[in-house]
Short mmCIF file of C-alpha atoms and ligand atoms in Angstrom, two decimals:
data_model
loop_
_atom_site.label_atom_id
_atom_site.label_comp_id
_atom_site.label_asym_id
_atom_site.label_seq_id
_atom_site.Cartn_x
_atom_site.Cartn_y
_atom_site.Cartn_z
CA MET A 1 -95.99 42.71 -21.16
CA ASP A 2 -93.10 43.61 -23.49
CA ASP A 3 -89.92 42.32 -21.93
CA THR A 4 -86.73 40.40 -22.40
CA THR A 5 -85.80 37.00 -21.01
CA PRO A 6 -82.96 34.52 -21.52
CA VAL A 7 -85.48 31.71 -22.12
CA ALA A 8 -89.15 31.62 -23.10
CA ILE A 9 -90.82 28.27 -22.43
CA ILE A 10 -94.08 27.73 -24.27
CA GLY A 11 -96.48 25.41 -22.43
CA ALA A 12 -96.73 24.44 -18.75
CA GLY A 13 -97.51 20.73 -19.12
CA PRO A 14 -95.09 18.16 -17.67
CA ALA A 15 -92.45 19.05 -20.30
CA GLY A 16 -92.57 22.82 -19.72
CA LEU A 17 -92.52 22.35 -15.94
CA ALA A 18 -89.59 19.91 -16.16
CA VAL A 19 -87.42 22.20 -18.26
CA ALA A 20 -88.33 25.21 -16.09
CA ALA A 21 -87.27 23.33 -12.93
CA CYS A 22 -83.97 22.30 -14.56
CA LEU A 23 -83.30 25.92 -15.59
CA ARG A 24 -84.18 27.11 -12.08
CA GLN A 25 -81.66 24.66 -10.60
CA ALA A 26 -79.06 25.78 -13.18
CA GLY A 27 -79.57 29.42 -12.19
CA VAL A 28 -80.92 30.46 -15.60
CA ASP A 29 -83.86 32.87 -15.63
CA PHE A 30 -86.92 32.09 -17.79
CA VAL A 31 -90.51 33.02 -18.56
CA LEU A 32 -93.04 30.16 -18.66
CA LEU A 33 -96.09 30.90 -20.84
CA GLU A 34 -99.24 28.78 -20.60
CA LYS A 35 -102.37 29.46 -22.63
CA GLU A 36 -104.78 28.00 -20.10
CA ALA A 37 -105.51 29.01 -16.49
CA GLN A 38 -103.57 26.23 -14.70
CA ALA A 39 -100.50 24.05 -15.19
CA ALA A 40 -100.97 20.72 -17.00
CA PRO A 41 -104.54 21.36 -18.18
CA ALA A 42 -104.43 18.33 -20.48
CA TRP A 43 -104.12 16.02 -17.47
CA ARG A 44 -107.09 17.61 -15.72
CA ARG A 45 -109.17 17.06 -18.87
CA HIS A 46 -108.25 13.45 -19.65
CA TYR A 47 -110.96 10.80 -19.15
CA GLU A 48 -111.40 10.09 -15.48
CA ARG A 49 -110.19 6.50 -15.27
CA VAL A 50 -106.80 7.19 -16.86
CA HIS A 51 -103.70 6.07 -14.92
CA LEU A 52 -100.12 6.33 -16.13
CA HIS A 53 -99.28 3.18 -18.06
CA THR A 54 -95.65 3.62 -17.18
CA THR A 55 -94.37 2.95 -13.66
CA LYS A 56 -94.01 5.80 -11.17
CA ARG A 57 -90.32 4.99 -10.87
CA TYR A 58 -89.68 5.96 -14.49
CA SER A 59 -92.33 8.64 -14.99
CA SER A 60 -91.46 11.36 -12.49
CA LEU A 61 -89.97 14.72 -13.43
CA PRO A 62 -86.36 15.74 -12.66
CA PHE A 63 -85.27 15.95 -9.00
CA VAL A 64 -88.61 14.87 -7.49
CA PRO A 65 -89.69 11.19 -7.30
CA PHE A 66 -93.40 10.49 -6.83
CA PRO A 67 -94.43 10.23 -3.15
CA ARG A 68 -93.88 6.80 -1.58
CA ASP A 69 -97.59 6.25 -0.95
CA TYR A 70 -98.52 6.74 -4.64
CA PRO A 71 -99.48 3.49 -6.39
CA ARG A 72 -97.12 2.00 -8.99
CA TYR A 73 -99.37 3.30 -11.81
CA VAL A 74 -100.30 6.86 -10.84
CA PRO A 75 -103.94 7.91 -11.42
CA ARG A 76 -104.78 11.15 -13.22
CA ASP A 77 -105.74 13.23 -10.17
CA LEU A 78 -102.65 12.27 -8.17
CA PHE A 79 -100.49 13.09 -11.18
CA ALA A 80 -102.09 16.57 -11.37
CA ASP A 81 -101.45 17.05 -7.61
CA TYR A 82 -97.83 16.02 -8.09
CA LEU A 83 -97.41 18.54 -10.93
CA ASP A 84 -98.96 21.37 -8.86
CA ALA A 85 -96.59 20.58 -5.96
CA TYR A 86 -93.68 20.43 -8.42
CA ALA A 87 -94.44 23.91 -9.82
CA GLN A 88 -94.69 25.27 -6.29
CA ARG A 89 -91.50 23.63 -5.07
CA PHE A 90 -89.39 25.25 -7.80
CA ASP A 91 -91.39 28.48 -7.74
CA LEU A 92 -92.05 28.23 -11.47
CA ARG A 93 -94.63 31.04 -11.60
CA ALA A 94 -96.13 30.37 -15.03
CA ARG A 95 -97.86 33.27 -16.75
CA PHE A 96 -101.33 31.83 -17.34
CA GLY A 97 -103.74 32.86 -20.06
CA GLN A 98 -100.81 33.58 -22.38
CA SER A 99 -101.33 31.89 -25.72
CA VAL A 100 -98.28 32.16 -27.96
CA ARG A 101 -99.34 33.05 -31.48
CA MET A 102 -96.05 33.40 -33.34
CA ILE A 103 -92.32 32.92 -32.83
CA THR A 104 -90.05 34.81 -35.23
CA ARG A 105 -86.31 35.37 -35.56
CA GLN A 106 -85.15 38.67 -33.99
CA GLY A 107 -81.43 39.35 -34.21
CA ARG A 108 -79.70 36.32 -32.70
CA GLY A 109 -82.71 35.56 -30.51
CA TRP A 110 -86.46 35.23 -30.85
CA HIS A 111 -89.54 37.45 -30.84
CA VAL A 112 -92.41 35.72 -29.05
CA GLU A 113 -95.90 37.10 -29.65
CA ALA A 114 -98.29 36.18 -26.83
CA THR A 115 -101.81 37.19 -25.78
CA SER A 116 -101.00 40.23 -23.69
CA GLY A 117 -97.79 41.40 -25.27
CA ASP A 118 -94.49 40.50 -26.85
CA LEU A 119 -91.30 39.08 -25.46
CA HIS A 120 -87.72 38.98 -26.67
CA ALA A 121 -85.99 35.71 -25.74
CA SER A 122 -82.44 34.53 -26.40
CA HIS A 123 -83.71 30.93 -26.37
CA VAL A 124 -87.13 29.39 -26.91
CA VAL A 125 -88.28 25.99 -25.65
CA ILE A 126 -91.43 24.66 -27.31
CA ALA A 127 -93.27 22.39 -24.86
CA THR A 128 -96.72 22.56 -26.41
CA GLY A 129 -97.29 18.78 -26.42
CA ASN A 130 -97.35 15.92 -28.89
CA ASN A 131 -101.12 15.66 -28.38
CA ALA A 132 -102.04 19.30 -28.93
CA GLU A 133 -104.70 18.94 -31.62
CA PRO A 134 -107.32 16.17 -31.92
CA LEU A 135 -107.12 14.40 -35.30
CA MET A 136 -110.46 13.75 -36.96
CA PRO A 137 -110.02 11.97 -40.30
CA GLY A 138 -112.92 12.31 -42.73
CA PHE A 139 -115.21 9.28 -43.00
CA ALA A 140 -117.69 8.88 -45.83
CA GLY A 141 -121.18 9.62 -44.54
CA ALA A 142 -120.05 10.94 -41.12
CA ASP A 143 -122.40 13.94 -41.31
CA ALA A 144 -125.40 11.70 -41.93
CA PHE A 145 -125.09 9.94 -38.54
CA ARG A 146 -128.07 10.80 -36.32
CA GLY A 147 -126.53 9.73 -33.00
CA GLU A 148 -123.92 11.46 -30.85
CA ARG A 149 -120.41 11.97 -32.28
CA LEU A 150 -117.38 13.02 -30.27
CA HIS A 151 -113.58 12.87 -30.27
CA SER A 152 -111.89 10.92 -27.48
CA ALA A 153 -110.52 14.27 -26.22
CA ASP A 154 -114.10 15.10 -25.14
CA TYR A 155 -114.82 11.77 -23.44
CA ARG A 156 -114.88 11.94 -19.61
CA ASN A 157 -116.64 8.81 -18.32
CA ALA A 158 -119.16 6.12 -19.24
CA THR A 159 -122.18 7.59 -17.41
CA PRO A 160 -123.86 9.24 -20.45
CA PHE A 161 -123.43 6.03 -22.47
CA ALA A 162 -124.82 3.45 -20.01
CA GLY A 163 -127.17 1.05 -21.80
CA ARG A 164 -126.21 2.43 -25.23
CA SER A 165 -124.29 0.88 -28.12
CA VAL A 166 -121.12 2.82 -28.86
CA LEU A 167 -118.66 2.52 -31.73
CA ILE A 168 -115.08 3.45 -30.88
CA VAL A 169 -113.05 4.23 -33.95
CA GLY A 170 -109.39 3.30 -33.53
CA MET A 171 -107.54 1.00 -31.17
CA GLY A 172 -104.66 2.95 -29.74
CA ASN A 173 -104.16 3.17 -25.99
CA THR A 174 -106.99 5.69 -25.67
CA GLY A 175 -109.52 3.74 -27.77
CA ALA A 176 -108.72 0.49 -25.95
CA GLU A 177 -109.10 2.07 -22.51
CA ILE A 178 -112.29 3.95 -23.38
CA ALA A 179 -113.83 0.68 -24.64
CA LEU A 180 -112.99 -0.91 -21.28
CA ASP A 181 -114.38 2.07 -19.37
CA LEU A 182 -117.60 1.89 -21.39
CA VAL A 183 -118.17 -1.81 -20.80
CA GLU A 184 -117.51 -1.41 -17.07
CA GLY A 185 -119.97 1.50 -17.07
CA GLY A 186 -122.79 -0.54 -18.61
CA ALA A 187 -122.47 0.45 -22.28
CA ARG A 188 -122.15 -1.92 -25.28
CA PRO A 189 -118.91 -0.98 -27.05
CA THR A 190 -117.60 -2.10 -30.44
CA ILE A 191 -114.10 -1.11 -31.40
CA SER A 192 -113.18 -0.64 -35.07
CA VAL A 193 -109.58 -1.65 -35.76
CA ARG A 194 -108.00 -0.60 -39.03
CA GLY A 195 -105.06 -2.77 -40.13
CA GLY A 196 -103.25 -4.47 -37.29
CA VAL A 197 -102.41 -3.55 -33.74
CA HIS A 198 -99.54 -4.44 -31.41
CA ILE A 199 -100.79 -5.22 -27.91
CA VAL A 200 -98.66 -5.83 -24.82
CA PRO A 201 -99.73 -6.51 -21.24
CA ARG A 202 -98.88 -3.77 -18.71
CA GLU A 203 -96.72 -6.33 -16.90
CA LEU A 204 -95.05 -9.52 -18.06
CA LEU A 205 -94.60 -12.04 -15.22
CA GLY A 206 -94.86 -9.17 -12.73
CA VAL A 207 -92.25 -7.02 -14.51
CA PRO A 208 -93.58 -3.70 -15.91
CA ILE A 209 -93.52 -3.70 -19.72
CA GLN A 210 -91.77 -0.30 -19.63
CA MET A 211 -88.77 -1.95 -17.88
CA ILE A 212 -88.80 -4.79 -20.38
CA GLY A 213 -88.76 -2.14 -23.13
CA MET A 214 -85.74 -0.50 -21.49
CA ALA A 215 -83.88 -3.82 -21.36
CA ALA A 216 -84.92 -4.70 -24.92
CA ARG A 217 -83.22 -1.58 -26.24
CA LEU A 218 -79.90 -3.29 -25.52
CA MET A 219 -80.64 -5.90 -28.21
CA PRO A 220 -80.92 -5.34 -31.97
CA GLN A 221 -84.40 -4.24 -33.07
CA ARG A 222 -84.81 -7.14 -35.51
CA ILE A 223 -84.17 -9.72 -32.78
CA ASN A 224 -86.70 -8.02 -30.50
CA ASP A 225 -89.24 -7.85 -33.29
CA ALA A 226 -88.83 -11.59 -33.91
CA LEU A 227 -88.89 -12.50 -30.20
CA PHE A 228 -91.75 -10.34 -28.88
CA PRO A 229 -94.59 -11.97 -30.89
CA VAL A 230 -93.63 -15.40 -29.53
CA ILE A 231 -93.51 -14.17 -25.92
CA LEU A 232 -96.74 -12.20 -26.32
CA ASP A 233 -98.60 -15.15 -27.84
CA LEU A 234 -97.63 -17.16 -24.78
CA THR A 235 -98.90 -14.47 -22.40
CA LEU A 236 -101.93 -12.93 -24.13
CA GLY A 237 -102.81 -15.91 -26.37
CA ARG A 238 -103.41 -15.77 -30.15
CA LEU A 239 -105.70 -12.81 -30.73
CA GLU A 240 -106.30 -13.10 -34.50
CA LYS A 241 -109.48 -15.10 -33.89
CA TYR A 242 -110.95 -12.06 -32.11
CA GLY A 243 -110.18 -9.79 -35.08
CA LEU A 244 -106.93 -8.42 -33.64
CA LYS A 245 -104.17 -8.98 -36.18
CA ARG A 246 -100.55 -7.95 -35.72
CA PRO A 247 -99.24 -5.41 -38.22
CA SER A 248 -96.57 -6.63 -40.64
CA GLN A 249 -94.21 -3.98 -39.25
CA GLY A 250 -92.51 -5.17 -36.03
CA MET A 251 -93.39 -3.46 -32.75
CA LEU A 252 -90.08 -1.69 -32.18
CA GLN A 253 -89.78 -0.81 -35.85
CA GLN A 254 -93.24 0.79 -35.70
CA ILE A 255 -92.23 2.86 -32.69
CA ALA A 256 -89.00 3.96 -34.38
CA VAL A 257 -90.47 4.67 -37.82
CA ALA A 258 -94.05 5.79 -37.12
CA SER A 259 -93.74 6.87 -33.47
CA ARG A 260 -96.63 4.47 -32.72
CA ILE A 261 -96.44 2.87 -29.32
CA PRO A 262 -98.22 -0.49 -28.75
CA VAL A 263 -101.49 -0.75 -26.86
CA ILE A 264 -100.63 -1.42 -23.22
CA ASP A 265 -103.48 -3.64 -22.14
CA VAL A 266 -105.13 -2.94 -18.80
CA GLY A 267 -108.08 -5.33 -19.22
CA THR A 268 -109.54 -4.66 -22.68
CA VAL A 269 -108.30 -7.97 -24.14
CA ASP A 270 -110.11 -10.02 -21.47
CA LYS A 271 -113.35 -8.17 -22.23
CA ILE A 272 -112.85 -8.83 -25.96
CA ARG A 273 -112.33 -12.54 -25.22
CA GLU A 274 -115.52 -12.55 -23.14
CA GLY A 275 -117.39 -10.92 -26.03
CA ALA A 276 -118.31 -7.89 -23.89
CA ILE A 277 -116.33 -5.65 -26.26
CA LYS A 278 -116.88 -6.44 -29.95
CA VAL A 279 -114.20 -5.91 -32.57
CA ALA A 280 -115.07 -4.70 -36.08
CA PRO A 281 -112.80 -4.09 -39.06
CA ASP A 282 -112.20 -0.74 -40.77
CA ILE A 283 -115.21 1.50 -41.45
CA ALA A 284 -116.35 1.60 -45.08
CA GLU A 285 -119.03 4.24 -44.54
CA ILE A 286 -120.92 5.85 -41.68
CA THR A 287 -124.68 5.80 -42.10
CA GLU A 288 -127.66 7.50 -40.42
CA GLN A 289 -128.01 4.65 -37.93
CA GLY A 290 -124.49 3.26 -37.64
CA ALA A 291 -121.72 2.08 -39.93
CA HIS A 292 -120.89 -0.29 -42.81
CA PHE A 293 -117.63 -2.10 -42.24
CA ALA A 294 -114.97 -3.43 -44.60
CA ASP A 295 -116.37 -6.99 -44.16
CA GLY A 296 -119.66 -5.83 -45.69
CA LYS A 297 -121.61 -5.92 -42.39
CA HIS A 298 -123.72 -3.07 -41.06
CA HIS A 299 -124.23 -2.38 -37.32
CA GLU A 300 -126.37 0.22 -35.59
CA PHE A 301 -124.93 2.52 -32.89
CA ASP A 302 -126.24 5.24 -30.58
CA ALA A 303 -122.90 7.06 -30.43
CA ILE A 304 -119.52 7.13 -32.15
CA ILE A 305 -116.30 8.06 -30.33
CA PHE A 306 -113.36 8.88 -32.59
CA ALA A 307 -110.20 7.71 -30.83
CA THR A 308 -108.27 8.71 -33.93
CA GLY A 309 -105.34 10.41 -32.24
CA PHE A 310 -103.75 13.81 -31.99
CA ARG A 311 -101.03 15.80 -33.68
CA PRO A 312 -98.55 18.35 -32.39
CA GLY A 313 -99.53 21.82 -33.52
CA TYR A 314 -96.29 23.77 -32.97
CA ALA A 315 -95.38 24.17 -36.66
CA ARG A 316 -97.96 26.92 -37.13
CA LEU A 317 -96.41 28.93 -34.28
CA LEU A 318 -93.13 29.19 -36.16
CA GLU A 319 -92.22 31.81 -38.72
CA PRO A 320 -92.38 30.11 -42.16
CA GLY A 321 -88.99 28.76 -43.21
CA ILE A 322 -87.76 28.01 -39.67
CA GLN A 323 -86.89 24.31 -39.44
CA PRO A 324 -86.31 23.27 -35.82
CA GLY A 325 -84.24 20.19 -34.96
CA ARG A 326 -85.66 17.01 -33.46
CA SER A 327 -86.97 16.85 -29.89
CA GLY A 328 -84.23 17.33 -27.27
CA VAL A 329 -80.71 18.62 -27.70
CA ASN A 330 -79.01 18.37 -31.09
CA ALA A 331 -76.79 20.54 -33.30
CA ARG A 332 -79.73 22.25 -35.00
CA ALA A 333 -81.48 23.15 -31.72
CA SER A 334 -78.25 24.50 -30.20
CA GLU A 335 -77.40 26.51 -33.29
CA LEU A 336 -80.84 28.14 -33.38
CA GLY A 337 -81.37 28.41 -29.63
CA LEU A 338 -84.76 26.86 -30.39
CA TYR A 339 -85.56 23.58 -28.60
CA LEU A 340 -88.44 21.11 -28.76
CA ILE A 341 -89.28 18.93 -25.78
CA GLY A 342 -91.78 16.08 -25.48
CA PHE A 343 -92.09 15.08 -29.13
CA HIS A 344 -90.09 11.85 -29.13
CA ASN A 345 -92.30 8.86 -28.34
CA THR A 346 -90.27 5.84 -27.27
CA VAL A 347 -90.93 2.35 -26.00
CA THR A 348 -89.79 3.50 -22.54
CA GLY A 349 -92.41 6.25 -22.13
CA LEU A 350 -92.68 9.89 -23.09
CA LEU A 351 -92.47 11.17 -19.51
CA ARG A 352 -89.13 9.45 -19.00
CA GLU A 353 -87.94 10.97 -22.27
CA ILE A 354 -89.20 14.40 -21.17
CA SER A 355 -87.12 14.19 -17.96
CA ILE A 356 -83.99 13.32 -19.93
CA GLU A 357 -84.58 16.04 -22.54
CA ALA A 358 -85.33 18.68 -19.88
CA GLY A 359 -81.97 18.18 -18.17
CA GLN A 360 -80.09 18.20 -21.46
CA ILE A 361 -81.82 21.33 -22.74
CA ALA A 362 -81.17 23.24 -19.50
CA ASP A 363 -77.49 22.19 -19.59
CA ASP A 364 -77.14 23.26 -23.21
CA ILE A 365 -78.70 26.68 -22.53
CA ARG A 366 -76.54 27.24 -19.46
CA LEU A 367 -73.42 26.29 -21.42
CA ARG A 368 -74.28 28.67 -24.27
CA ARG A 369 -74.98 31.45 -21.77
CA ASP A 370 -71.66 30.85 -19.96
CA ARG A 371 -69.75 30.79 -23.27
CA LYS A 372 -71.41 34.02 -24.35
CA ASN A 373 -70.59 35.69 -21.02
CA ALA A 374 -66.96 34.51 -21.24
CA ALA A 375 -66.67 35.83 -24.82
CA GLU A 376 -68.00 39.23 -23.69
CA ILE A 377 -65.50 39.44 -20.80
CA LEU A 378 -62.55 38.11 -22.80
CA PRO A 379 -63.13 39.07 -26.44
CA ILE A 380 -60.86 36.99 -28.64
C1 LIG B 401 -104.33 9.80 -22.16
C2 LIG B 401 -102.83 9.88 -22.13
C3 LIG B 401 -102.11 9.05 -21.27
C4 LIG B 401 -100.71 9.11 -21.22
N1 LIG B 401 -100.03 8.27 -20.38
C5 LIG B 401 -98.68 8.30 -20.37
C6 LIG B 401 -97.96 7.42 -19.51
O1 LIG B 401 -98.51 6.59 -18.83
N2 LIG B 401 -96.60 7.50 -19.51
C7 LIG B 401 -95.92 8.38 -20.31
O2 LIG B 401 -94.68 8.41 -20.26
N3 LIG B 401 -96.59 9.22 -21.13
C8 LIG B 401 -97.94 9.20 -21.19
N4 LIG B 401 -98.62 10.05 -22.04
C9 LIG B 401 -97.86 10.89 -22.97
C10 LIG B 401 -97.29 12.19 -22.37
O3 LIG B 401 -96.46 11.90 -21.28
C11 LIG B 401 -98.35 13.18 -21.93
O4 LIG B 401 -99.12 13.54 -23.05
C12 LIG B 401 -97.74 14.45 -21.29
O5 LIG B 401 -98.78 15.27 -20.83
C13 LIG B 401 -96.89 15.23 -22.25
O6 LIG B 401 -96.50 16.44 -21.62
P1 LIG B 401 -96.24 17.78 -22.45
O7 LIG B 401 -95.92 18.83 -21.46
O8 LIG B 401 -95.27 17.49 -23.53
O9 LIG B 401 -97.62 18.08 -23.18
P2 LIG B 401 -99.01 18.58 -22.57
O10 LIG B 401 -99.32 17.89 -21.31
O11 LIG B 401 -99.98 18.45 -23.69
O12 LIG B 401 -98.75 20.12 -22.25
C14 LIG B 401 -98.60 21.10 -23.28
C15 LIG B 401 -98.99 22.44 -22.70
O13 LIG B 401 -98.75 23.47 -23.66
C16 LIG B 401 -99.83 24.40 -23.62
N5 LIG B 401 -99.85 25.09 -24.92
C17 LIG B 401 -100.10 24.54 -26.13
N6 LIG B 401 -100.05 25.48 -27.09
C18 LIG B 401 -99.73 26.66 -26.48
C19 LIG B 401 -99.53 28.00 -26.94
N7 LIG B 401 -99.64 28.31 -28.25
N8 LIG B 401 -99.22 28.97 -26.03
C20 LIG B 401 -99.11 28.67 -24.70
N9 LIG B 401 -99.31 27.39 -24.23
C21 LIG B 401 -99.61 26.41 -25.09
C22 LIG B 401 -101.03 23.52 -23.35
O14 LIG B 401 -102.13 24.25 -22.86
C23 LIG B 401 -100.47 22.52 -22.36
O15 LIG B 401 -100.59 22.98 -21.03
C24 LIG B 401 -100.01 10.01 -22.09
C25 LIG B 401 -100.75 10.84 -22.96
C26 LIG B 401 -102.13 10.76 -22.99
C27 LIG B 401 -102.86 11.66 -23.95
#
């Protein structure tokens, strides 16, 4: 492979597929490069019980709603089926097994170095995912632990942990859902929560929280941040007594500033109330048998699961000195012909954001191509 394309898309997850479909509909040619052997490999690898937390109405990709018979919160396997059908419908023909190693400036376009050859592209769309690399912060004593240690990225189901005591480090959406999965699968989970955590139910009075988030964006952030705790206390109850404090930063402010979305509760809080899932504070030190916590207590565990998050890894693909713009279309992205998609976490869901960004990026590329063609025909 050593060819030229108007657009190279890196990554065939939901974001890469969405932008490819929008380009296909706009009549712009592209090459879609995916390092693994199938589209959306991350979704095939996620833990088995995972469902979308956002409603199917606001989580589908451009042009194609989810099938009518899909449930409101789409399970992992159905989502993967939907993505396969989507790729087929728009004839997206990803080149699999193509890991992009480096993207460098070449003339007014880009040189893309991939596994089996190089590519010259006028535009590049980076769709390599916000969750590309598992984050594993160092904990004092972690190497001394004699039990099993794994990152949440390697967790599939509760079967290997049945009857065992498991420490889950971190209460984001993944940590909270794995704790629930473990308790339902017969394990004894404890979840270590550092600082505070914002928790919302998946639905408030039957209305999906994602839709409430969409409506809330119409009001000033500070009013929302004052109002939400009151409403949530009425629905979920006061959770401080179970060790779940709210952070001092408001929920919407935290999303805007730190890109941290609240935990969308699908049953973990009830299990915490029942005492089936224990809550512990921050870890002071991991020991051979378990962990010392910030409250001075020590507990023994058979396994530790680090639900400590992920980071996007695209920066190392870029030639040093290249500063891309933010996710989506903006002046910087247009000027460079280098776009990011899928890196802007919002209260209304990343998939919804991906759909919006995909359409905007395809429009911007088509417009630039049309302007370039016009300038070549009618040089000023
Ligand atoms: C457990 C979980 C649940 C989620 N639930 C929801 C939800 O309910 N609602 C919602 O809106 N969002 C949700 N998200 C967030 C987000 O929508 C998903 O992470 C979604 O998969 C993002 O799509 P993406 O295409 O940006 O990234 P990914 O799905 O991660 O796809 C990136 C692709 O790029 C490929 N790639 C990476 N590097 C290279 C390279 N160098 N060369 C070639 N290919 C490369 C990868 O192999 C991968 O196929 C969830 C995320 C997680 C982790």
